[in-house]
Short mmCIF file of C-alpha atoms in Angstrom, two decimals:
data_model
loop_
_atom_site.label_atom_id
_atom_site.label_comp_id
_atom_site.label_asym_id
_atom_site.label_seq_id
_atom_site.Cartn_x
_atom_site.Cartn_y
_atom_site.Cartn_z
CA UNK A 41 -125.69 -182.70 44.84
CA UNK A 42 -122.79 -182.58 42.28
CA UNK A 43 -122.39 -178.91 41.24
CA UNK A 44 -120.33 -178.32 38.10
CA UNK A 45 -118.62 -174.92 38.34
CA UNK A 46 -117.44 -173.10 35.22
CA UNK A 47 -115.85 -169.60 35.05
CA UNK A 48 -114.30 -167.30 32.72
CA UNK A 49 -115.52 -168.76 29.44
CA UNK A 50 -114.41 -165.71 27.58
CA UNK A 51 -116.08 -166.51 24.32
CA UNK A 52 -114.13 -169.72 23.82
CA UNK A 53 -116.61 -172.12 22.29
CA UNK A 54 -114.18 -174.97 21.91
CA UNK A 55 -113.08 -174.73 25.65
CA UNK A 56 -116.67 -174.49 26.87
CA UNK A 57 -117.98 -177.48 24.80
CA UNK A 58 -115.06 -179.56 26.03
CA UNK A 59 -115.64 -178.80 29.71
CA UNK A 60 -119.41 -179.46 29.45
CA UNK A 61 -118.78 -182.80 27.56
CA UNK A 62 -116.31 -183.70 30.44
CA UNK A 63 -118.87 -182.72 33.00
CA UNK A 64 -121.55 -184.73 31.42
CA UNK A 65 -119.30 -187.77 31.28
CA UNK A 66 -118.50 -187.48 34.96
CA UNK A 67 -121.98 -186.65 35.93
CA UNK A 68 -123.49 -183.60 37.66
CA UNK A 69 -126.81 -182.53 39.01
CA UNK A 70 -126.57 -178.74 38.38
CA UNK A 71 -124.31 -176.32 36.51
CA UNK A 72 -123.08 -172.94 37.76
CA UNK A 73 -121.40 -170.40 35.50
CA UNK A 74 -119.40 -167.88 37.56
CA UNK A 75 -119.29 -164.98 35.08
CA UNK A 76 -117.25 -163.59 32.19
CA UNK A 77 -119.18 -165.43 29.45
CA UNK A 78 -117.67 -162.83 26.97
CA UNK A 79 -114.44 -161.04 26.51
CA UNK A 80 -111.35 -161.97 24.62
CA UNK A 81 -112.50 -164.77 22.42
CA UNK A 82 -114.20 -165.14 18.88
CA UNK A 83 -117.46 -166.90 19.81
CA UNK A 84 -119.38 -164.48 22.19
CA UNK A 85 -122.72 -165.25 20.66
CA UNK A 86 -122.28 -169.03 20.77
CA UNK A 87 -121.03 -168.92 24.43
CA UNK A 88 -123.97 -166.83 25.52
CA UNK A 89 -126.54 -169.15 23.72
CA UNK A 90 -124.87 -172.17 25.37
CA UNK A 91 -125.12 -170.68 28.89
CA UNK A 92 -128.62 -169.25 28.17
CA UNK A 93 -129.86 -172.77 27.22
CA UNK A 94 -128.40 -174.28 30.32
CA UNK A 95 -130.03 -171.52 32.52
CA UNK A 96 -133.28 -172.43 30.87
CA UNK A 97 -132.70 -175.92 32.21
CA UNK A 98 -131.99 -174.71 35.76
CA UNK A 99 -128.22 -173.63 35.73
CA UNK A 100 -127.00 -170.61 37.71
CA UNK A 101 -125.16 -168.06 35.82
CA UNK A 102 -123.49 -164.87 37.25
CA UNK A 103 -122.24 -161.50 35.99
CA UNK A 104 -118.52 -160.98 35.25
CA UNK A 105 -116.74 -157.82 34.66
CA UNK A 106 -116.38 -158.34 31.00
CA UNK A 107 -120.15 -159.30 30.86
CA UNK A 108 -120.92 -155.91 32.59
CA UNK A 109 -118.69 -153.93 30.16
CA UNK A 110 -120.50 -155.00 27.07
CA UNK A 111 -123.09 -152.31 27.91
CA UNK A 112 -121.24 -150.48 30.62
CA UNK A 113 -117.99 -148.88 31.42
CA UNK A 114 -114.87 -150.62 30.12
CA UNK A 115 -112.36 -148.00 31.18
CA UNK A 116 -111.00 -150.35 33.94
CA UNK A 117 -109.97 -152.91 31.32
CA UNK A 118 -106.73 -152.97 29.36
CA UNK A 119 -106.36 -151.97 25.74
CA UNK A 120 -106.51 -155.53 24.44
CA UNK A 121 -109.67 -156.40 26.50
CA UNK A 122 -111.46 -153.28 25.29
CA UNK A 123 -110.47 -154.07 21.68
CA UNK A 124 -111.95 -157.47 21.99
CA UNK A 125 -115.19 -156.10 23.64
CA UNK A 126 -115.50 -153.42 20.93
CA UNK A 127 -115.65 -156.27 18.31
CA UNK A 128 -117.88 -158.47 20.48
CA UNK A 129 -120.38 -155.74 20.73
CA UNK A 130 -120.93 -155.96 16.98
CA UNK A 131 -121.55 -159.71 17.18
CA UNK A 132 -124.25 -159.88 19.76
CA UNK A 133 -127.96 -159.45 19.39
CA UNK A 134 -130.13 -157.27 21.60
CA UNK A 135 -131.42 -160.27 23.34
CA UNK A 136 -127.96 -161.64 24.16
CA UNK A 137 -126.84 -158.22 25.40
CA UNK A 138 -130.06 -158.15 27.61
CA UNK A 139 -129.26 -161.61 29.01
CA UNK A 140 -125.88 -160.40 30.04
CA UNK A 141 -127.37 -157.20 31.75
CA UNK A 142 -129.74 -159.27 33.82
CA UNK A 143 -127.32 -161.60 35.27
CA UNK A 144 -126.84 -161.47 39.14
CA UNK A 145 -123.72 -160.73 40.92
CA UNK A 146 -124.01 -163.50 43.43
CA UNK A 147 -125.96 -166.66 44.08
CA UNK A 148 -126.42 -168.74 47.29
CA UNK A 149 -127.06 -172.57 47.35
CA UNK A 150 -127.37 -174.12 50.84
CA UNK A 151 -124.15 -173.20 52.55
CA UNK A 152 -122.37 -172.14 49.29
CA UNK A 153 -121.85 -168.64 48.07
CA UNK A 154 -120.90 -168.00 44.35
CA UNK A 155 -119.58 -164.80 42.92
CA UNK A 156 -117.38 -163.84 39.94
CA UNK A 157 -114.65 -161.84 41.68
CA UNK A 158 -114.89 -161.47 45.53
CA UNK A 159 -117.82 -161.66 48.04
CA UNK A 160 -116.47 -158.48 49.86
CA UNK A 161 -117.20 -156.27 46.82
CA UNK A 162 -119.02 -158.30 44.03
CA UNK A 163 -119.14 -155.30 41.71
CA UNK A 164 -115.64 -153.94 42.65
CA UNK A 165 -113.93 -156.73 40.57
CA UNK A 166 -111.21 -157.19 43.10
CA UNK A 167 -108.81 -160.06 42.42
CA UNK A 168 -108.28 -162.72 45.02
CA UNK A 169 -104.61 -163.10 44.65
CA UNK A 170 -103.14 -163.53 48.12
CA UNK A 171 -104.02 -164.47 51.75
CA UNK A 172 -105.24 -161.02 52.74
CA UNK A 173 -107.78 -160.72 49.71
CA UNK A 174 -108.82 -164.43 50.23
CA UNK A 175 -109.50 -163.58 53.99
CA UNK A 176 -111.60 -160.54 53.03
CA UNK A 177 -113.61 -162.60 50.64
CA UNK A 178 -114.22 -165.40 53.17
CA UNK A 179 -115.25 -163.14 56.02
CA UNK A 180 -117.70 -161.21 53.67
CA UNK A 181 -119.31 -164.34 52.40
CA UNK A 182 -122.59 -165.76 53.62
CA UNK A 183 -121.60 -169.22 52.81
CA UNK A 184 -119.30 -171.64 54.55
CA UNK A 185 -117.78 -172.42 51.14
CA UNK A 186 -117.34 -169.62 48.57
CA UNK A 187 -116.62 -170.23 44.89
CA UNK A 188 -115.25 -167.55 42.63
CA UNK A 189 -113.44 -167.08 39.32
CA UNK A 190 -111.86 -163.89 37.77
CA UNK A 191 -108.26 -164.93 38.44
CA UNK A 192 -107.99 -167.60 35.68
CA UNK A 193 -105.89 -170.03 37.82
CA UNK A 194 -107.28 -172.43 40.30
CA UNK A 195 -106.53 -171.73 44.04
CA UNK A 196 -107.83 -172.80 47.37
CA UNK A 197 -107.81 -171.17 50.88
CA UNK A 198 -108.93 -172.21 54.38
CA UNK A 199 -109.85 -169.79 57.13
CA UNK A 200 -107.65 -171.05 59.85
CA UNK A 201 -108.30 -171.16 63.63
CA UNK A 202 -106.25 -168.01 64.01
CA UNK A 203 -108.56 -166.17 61.69
CA UNK A 204 -106.19 -165.81 58.70
CA UNK A 205 -106.54 -167.41 55.29
CA UNK A 206 -104.18 -170.08 54.56
CA UNK A 207 -103.50 -171.40 50.99
CA UNK A 208 -103.83 -175.01 49.90
CA UNK A 209 -102.49 -176.33 46.72
CA UNK A 210 -105.44 -177.38 44.40
CA UNK A 211 -105.09 -180.98 43.47
CA UNK A 212 -106.12 -181.50 39.85
CA UNK A 213 -108.20 -184.45 39.29
CA UNK A 214 -108.31 -185.52 42.93
CA UNK A 215 -111.31 -184.89 45.34
CA UNK A 216 -110.25 -182.50 48.07
CA UNK A 217 -112.46 -182.39 51.27
CA UNK A 218 -113.51 -178.91 52.43
CA UNK A 219 -114.13 -180.14 55.91
CA UNK A 220 -116.98 -178.56 57.97
CA UNK A 221 -117.45 -176.45 59.97
CA UNK A 222 -114.29 -174.73 58.51
CA UNK A 223 -114.78 -172.00 55.98
CA UNK A 224 -113.19 -172.30 52.49
CA UNK A 225 -112.65 -170.22 49.28
CA UNK A 226 -112.03 -171.98 46.11
CA UNK A 227 -111.03 -170.08 42.81
CA UNK A 228 -112.21 -172.22 39.99
CA UNK A 229 -109.79 -171.23 37.21
CA UNK A 230 -110.81 -170.50 33.60
CA UNK A 231 -112.50 -172.36 30.96
CA UNK A 232 -111.54 -170.12 28.11
CA UNK A 233 -108.26 -168.45 29.00
CA UNK A 234 -106.24 -170.25 31.63
CA UNK A 235 -103.26 -168.28 33.05
CA UNK A 236 -101.35 -170.96 34.91
CA UNK A 237 -99.19 -172.16 32.02
CA UNK A 238 -101.46 -174.95 31.08
CA UNK A 239 -103.64 -174.41 27.97
CA UNK A 240 -106.18 -177.03 29.13
CA UNK A 241 -109.55 -175.57 30.03
CA UNK A 242 -110.30 -175.58 33.64
CA UNK A 243 -113.42 -176.13 35.78
CA UNK A 244 -114.53 -177.95 38.99
CA UNK A 245 -117.18 -180.23 40.51
CA UNK A 246 -118.21 -179.87 44.11
CA UNK A 247 -120.07 -182.65 45.79
CA UNK A 248 -122.34 -180.88 48.40
CA UNK A 249 -123.15 -184.02 50.46
CA UNK A 250 -119.49 -185.07 50.71
CA UNK A 251 -118.09 -181.40 50.81
CA UNK A 252 -115.46 -182.44 48.34
CA UNK A 253 -114.22 -180.29 45.40
CA UNK A 254 -112.34 -181.79 42.37
CA UNK A 255 -110.51 -179.34 40.21
CA UNK A 256 -110.32 -180.58 36.58
CA UNK A 257 -108.44 -179.76 33.37
CA UNK A 258 -109.66 -180.57 29.93
CA UNK A 259 -107.43 -180.62 26.86
CA UNK A 260 -109.32 -179.16 23.89
CA UNK A 261 -108.67 -177.69 20.44
CA UNK A 262 -107.10 -174.40 21.50
CA UNK A 263 -105.56 -174.09 18.09
CA UNK A 264 -108.97 -173.86 16.53
CA UNK A 265 -110.01 -171.22 19.05
CA UNK A 266 -106.83 -169.24 18.36
CA UNK A 267 -107.28 -169.41 14.72
CA UNK A 268 -110.87 -167.85 15.01
CA UNK A 269 -109.41 -165.05 17.07
CA UNK A 270 -106.84 -164.20 14.35
CA UNK A 271 -109.56 -164.61 11.60
CA UNK A 272 -111.74 -162.06 13.55
CA UNK A 273 -108.92 -159.51 13.40
CA UNK A 274 -108.65 -159.48 17.28
CA UNK A 275 -105.25 -158.76 18.92
CA UNK A 276 -102.68 -161.50 18.08
CA UNK A 277 -101.67 -162.08 21.72
CA UNK A 278 -105.16 -163.11 22.60
CA UNK A 279 -104.49 -166.16 20.25
CA UNK A 280 -100.93 -166.75 21.49
CA UNK A 281 -101.99 -166.83 25.17
CA UNK A 282 -104.45 -169.62 24.55
CA UNK A 283 -101.66 -171.83 23.14
CA UNK A 284 -99.38 -170.92 26.10
CA UNK A 285 -101.92 -170.91 28.94
CA UNK A 286 -100.97 -167.49 30.10
#
């Protein structure tokens, strides 16, 4: 099975459409959305409707911290994120908000675990940023291979023989074997708000039979997405960071 993994869409319709078009061109058997459909961007309703339609066709979709904050506590988010969510709440229907509320925190597929932030505390929204947090995530996961988002930059760790998590540089566009029986953690990157100094939308495809992951970047019309953010009256830096990939 070729599993296309998309995370942190953040209401970026242009980025989402570009990634889905690229995934269709490359071919996949199933889609998985790893959370944060909303937040930051100007197209929350369109992003939800796209994901909801794919879920109707068998896709997996998980809850992210911005999704949870639409009808929950947003006090752990920064001022800019709260401003974007306040506007997005006015753009969503009751059905769209209910769709977000009902999303699960985790999903399992064969020897794969998927979660938005970390397997060691799915609702704690901890970031996997270093070897220690990666090790905690891998050890808490039920799967041999764990996929998450939340960080907005692709990353890859292996649980080494000495029991510690060791980083591996994600190779963009090249298949990387996640060899068995070793345990792995892949942070997918962000569709709608990359933060690794590349404005291109990010996603990944995992081949479950070959146990190979390919991190991908897709150029898209980020200027159009930025213009929509400004037209909606959202904070200007949300538009600028799309252009700068940070």
